[in-house]
């Protein structure tokens, strides 16, 4: 933790760390949601969908890294107990009971839409609290989430007409 680097944050740092840890919980659940989805997916365009899900899983892991590094930088501790992921998550984990491409895509689209809204809310808070470093990080993550939603919706769109 850097003393001045933390002092310049214009909001309650504990509160900010809590928000970032909730986002970290979301990211880890998203890593697994995509990872396991890529393993079990069945149906039309399977190779395309599998590749996209794998790629997104890697992206979510990068987000988890960014969040954890910032939490540590602010003097906080990233969640150390995986059983906290579900408890602290905002977007949760959708059990992929149906491994069809369409069902998985729909679940993951829902997850991305929740992620976009969650980061949108954090962005507002850090903007008002004037934390340009967290702002910049969250903006980068959010750009990926917006792209993720588009990628999945495009795949679903391309699948229209396929039974
Ligand atoms: Fe993410
Ligand atoms: Fe995402
Ligand atoms: Mg993609």
GROMACS .gro file of C-alpha atoms and ligand atoms in nm:
model
  166
    1UNK     CA    1   0.000   0.000   0.000
    2UNK     CA    2   0.126   0.346  -0.087
    3UNK     CA    3   0.039   0.608   0.173
    4UNK     CA    4  -0.008   0.911  -0.052
    5UNK     CA    5  -0.148   0.696  -0.333
    6UNK     CA    6  -0.423   0.589  -0.097
    7UNK     CA    7  -0.471   0.927   0.071
    8UNK     CA    8  -0.562   1.098  -0.256
    9UNK     CA    9  -0.864   0.871  -0.303
   10UNK     CA   10  -1.162   1.100  -0.256
   11UNK     CA   11  -1.391   0.841  -0.103
   12UNK     CA   12  -1.407   0.595   0.184
   13UNK     CA   13  -1.128   0.353   0.093
   14UNK     CA   14  -1.280   0.066   0.297
   15UNK     CA   15  -1.607   0.111   0.110
   16UNK     CA   16  -1.421   0.115  -0.221
   17UNK     CA   17  -1.231  -0.204  -0.132
   18UNK     CA   18  -1.563  -0.371  -0.047
   19UNK     CA   19  -1.704  -0.274  -0.388
   20UNK     CA   20  -1.394  -0.401  -0.566
   21UNK     CA   21  -1.407  -0.729  -0.374
   22UNK     CA   22  -1.770  -0.780  -0.476
   23UNK     CA   23  -1.664  -0.727  -0.837
   24UNK     CA   24  -1.378  -0.972  -0.781
   25UNK     CA   25  -1.630  -1.233  -0.663
   26UNK     CA   26  -1.834  -1.173  -0.980
   27UNK     CA   27  -1.526  -1.213  -1.198
   28UNK     CA   28  -1.421  -1.545  -1.045
   29UNK     CA   29  -1.771  -1.685  -1.088
   30UNK     CA   30  -1.768  -1.560  -1.448
   31UNK     CA   31  -1.429  -1.728  -1.508
   32UNK     CA   32  -1.580  -2.060  -1.403
   33UNK     CA   33  -1.915  -2.006  -1.575
   34UNK     CA   34  -1.739  -1.956  -1.910
   35UNK     CA   35  -1.473  -2.219  -1.847
   36UNK     CA   36  -1.717  -2.498  -1.764
   37UNK     CA   37  -1.956  -2.380  -2.039
   38UNK     CA   38  -1.680  -2.425  -2.298
   39UNK     CA   39  -1.625  -2.780  -2.173
   40UNK     CA   40  -1.988  -2.894  -2.187
   41UNK     CA   41  -2.140  -2.692  -2.472
   42UNK     CA   42  -2.334  -2.889  -2.735
   43UNK     CA   43  -2.510  -2.790  -3.055
   44UNK     CA   44  -2.475  -2.583  -3.373
   45UNK     CA   45  -2.157  -2.378  -3.422
   46UNK     CA   46  -2.002  -2.558  -3.126
   47UNK     CA   47  -1.637  -2.480  -3.217
   48UNK     CA   48  -1.713  -2.109  -3.253
   49UNK     CA   49  -1.906  -2.092  -2.929
   50UNK     CA   50  -1.649  -2.300  -2.743
   51UNK     CA   51  -1.366  -2.070  -2.859
   52UNK     CA   52  -1.558  -1.758  -2.761
   53UNK     CA   53  -1.643  -1.893  -2.416
   54UNK     CA   54  -1.278  -1.991  -2.357
   55UNK     CA   55  -1.160  -1.647  -2.463
   56UNK     CA   56  -1.407  -1.476  -2.233
   57UNK     CA   57  -1.301  -1.696  -1.944
   58UNK     CA   58  -0.943  -1.571  -1.993
   59UNK     CA   59  -1.065  -1.211  -2.010
   60UNK     CA   60  -1.256  -1.249  -1.682
   61UNK     CA   61  -0.940  -1.387  -1.520
   62UNK     CA   62  -0.754  -1.075  -1.636
   63UNK     CA   63  -1.027  -0.863  -1.476
   64UNK     CA   64  -0.990  -1.057  -1.151
   65UNK     CA   65  -0.616  -0.982  -1.163
   66UNK     CA   66  -0.670  -0.611  -1.217
   67UNK     CA   67  -0.922  -0.589  -0.932
   68UNK     CA   68  -0.705  -0.787  -0.689
   69UNK     CA   69  -0.398  -0.575  -0.768
   70UNK     CA   70  -0.593  -0.255  -0.705
   71UNK     CA   71  -0.740  -0.391  -0.380
   72UNK     CA   72  -0.389  -0.471  -0.254
   73UNK     CA   73  -0.264  -0.132  -0.370
   74UNK     CA   74  -0.535   0.033  -0.160
   75UNK     CA   75  -0.427  -0.164   0.146
   76UNK     CA   76  -0.709  -0.419   0.128
   77UNK     CA   77  -0.716  -0.795   0.103
   78UNK     CA   78  -0.871  -0.972  -0.196
   79UNK     CA   79  -1.127  -1.236  -0.094
   80UNK     CA   80  -0.925  -1.534   0.026
   81UNK     CA   81  -1.213  -1.780   0.067
   82UNK     CA   82  -1.383  -1.905  -0.254
   83UNK     CA   83  -1.699  -1.983  -0.055
   84UNK     CA   84  -1.735  -1.602  -0.030
   85UNK     CA   85  -1.765  -1.568  -0.408
   86UNK     CA   86  -2.133  -1.657  -0.425
   87UNK     CA   87  -2.212  -1.472  -0.104
   88UNK     CA   88  -2.052  -1.145  -0.210
   89UNK     CA   89  -2.131  -1.160  -0.580
   90UNK     CA   90  -2.384  -0.924  -0.741
   91UNK     CA   91  -2.441  -1.117  -1.061
   92UNK     CA   92  -2.427  -1.468  -0.912
   93UNK     CA   93  -2.368  -1.796  -1.088
   94UNK     CA   94  -2.618  -1.950  -1.325
   95UNK     CA   95  -2.602  -2.327  -1.305
   96UNK     CA   96  -2.555  -2.441  -1.667
   97UNK     CA   97  -2.805  -2.726  -1.640
   98UNK     CA   98  -2.880  -2.710  -2.011
   99UNK     CA   99  -2.555  -2.733  -2.214
  100UNK     CA  100  -2.715  -2.631  -2.546
  101UNK     CA  101  -2.540  -2.343  -2.723
  102UNK     CA  102  -2.850  -2.128  -2.707
  103UNK     CA  103  -2.914  -2.183  -2.338
  104UNK     CA  104  -2.550  -2.119  -2.247
  105UNK     CA  105  -2.531  -1.807  -2.462
  106UNK     CA  106  -2.848  -1.672  -2.301
  107UNK     CA  107  -2.712  -1.733  -1.950
  108UNK     CA  108  -2.382  -1.567  -2.031
  109UNK     CA  109  -2.551  -1.270  -2.198
  110UNK     CA  110  -2.747  -1.218  -1.878
  111UNK     CA  111  -2.421  -1.232  -1.683
  112UNK     CA  112  -2.254  -0.975  -1.908
  113UNK     CA  113  -2.551  -0.741  -1.884
  114UNK     CA  114  -2.531  -0.762  -1.506
  115UNK     CA  115  -2.153  -0.700  -1.522
  116UNK     CA  116  -2.201  -0.393  -1.741
  117UNK     CA  117  -2.453  -0.247  -1.495
  118UNK     CA  118  -2.235  -0.331  -1.194
  119UNK     CA  119  -1.930  -0.158  -1.344
  120UNK     CA  120  -2.146   0.130  -1.458
  121UNK     CA  121  -2.248   0.182  -1.094
  122UNK     CA  122  -1.889   0.155  -0.965
  123UNK     CA  123  -1.775   0.401  -1.231
  124UNK     CA  124  -2.029   0.656  -1.107
  125UNK     CA  125  -1.910   0.614  -0.748
  126UNK     CA  126  -1.539   0.648  -0.824
  127UNK     CA  127  -1.610   0.943  -1.052
  128UNK     CA  128  -1.792   1.124  -0.771
  129UNK     CA  129  -1.527   1.012  -0.521
  130UNK     CA  130  -1.252   1.119  -0.763
  131UNK     CA  131  -1.040   0.811  -0.789
  132UNK     CA  132  -0.899   0.839  -1.143
  133UNK     CA  133  -0.693   0.521  -1.112
  134UNK     CA  134  -0.985   0.296  -1.020
  135UNK     CA  135  -1.197   0.487  -1.273
  136UNK     CA  136  -0.951   0.410  -1.550
  137UNK     CA  137  -0.927   0.043  -1.452
  138UNK     CA  138  -1.303  -0.006  -1.430
  139UNK     CA  139  -1.349   0.172  -1.763
  140UNK     CA  140  -1.109  -0.075  -1.926
  141UNK     CA  141  -1.288  -0.373  -1.772
  142UNK     CA  142  -1.624  -0.232  -1.877
  143UNK     CA  143  -1.507  -0.198  -2.238
  144UNK     CA  144  -1.441  -0.573  -2.238
  145UNK     CA  145  -1.781  -0.650  -2.084
  146UNK     CA  146  -1.957  -0.443  -2.350
  147UNK     CA  147  -1.763  -0.633  -2.618
  148UNK     CA  148  -1.850  -0.965  -2.449
  149UNK     CA  149  -2.220  -0.888  -2.458
  150UNK     CA  150  -2.199  -0.795  -2.825
  151UNK     CA  151  -1.998  -1.108  -2.916
  152UNK     CA  152  -2.251  -1.338  -2.750
  153UNK     CA  153  -2.555  -1.159  -2.886
  154UNK     CA  154  -2.404  -1.174  -3.236
  155UNK     CA  155  -2.350  -1.550  -3.202
  156UNK     CA  156  -2.709  -1.596  -3.086
  157UNK     CA  157  -2.831  -1.378  -3.374
  158UNK     CA  158  -2.629  -1.581  -3.627
  159UNK     CA  159  -2.791  -1.894  -3.491
  160UNK     CA  160  -3.146  -1.781  -3.563
  161UNK     CA  161  -3.319  -2.023  -3.793
  162UNK     CA  162  -3.099  -2.312  -3.679
  163UNK     CA  163  -3.297  -2.564  -3.478
  164LIG    FE1  164  -1.519  -0.938  -1.640
  165LIG    FE1  165  -1.737  -1.041  -1.945
  166LIG    MG1  166  -1.509  -1.212  -2.745
   0.00000   0.00000   0.00000
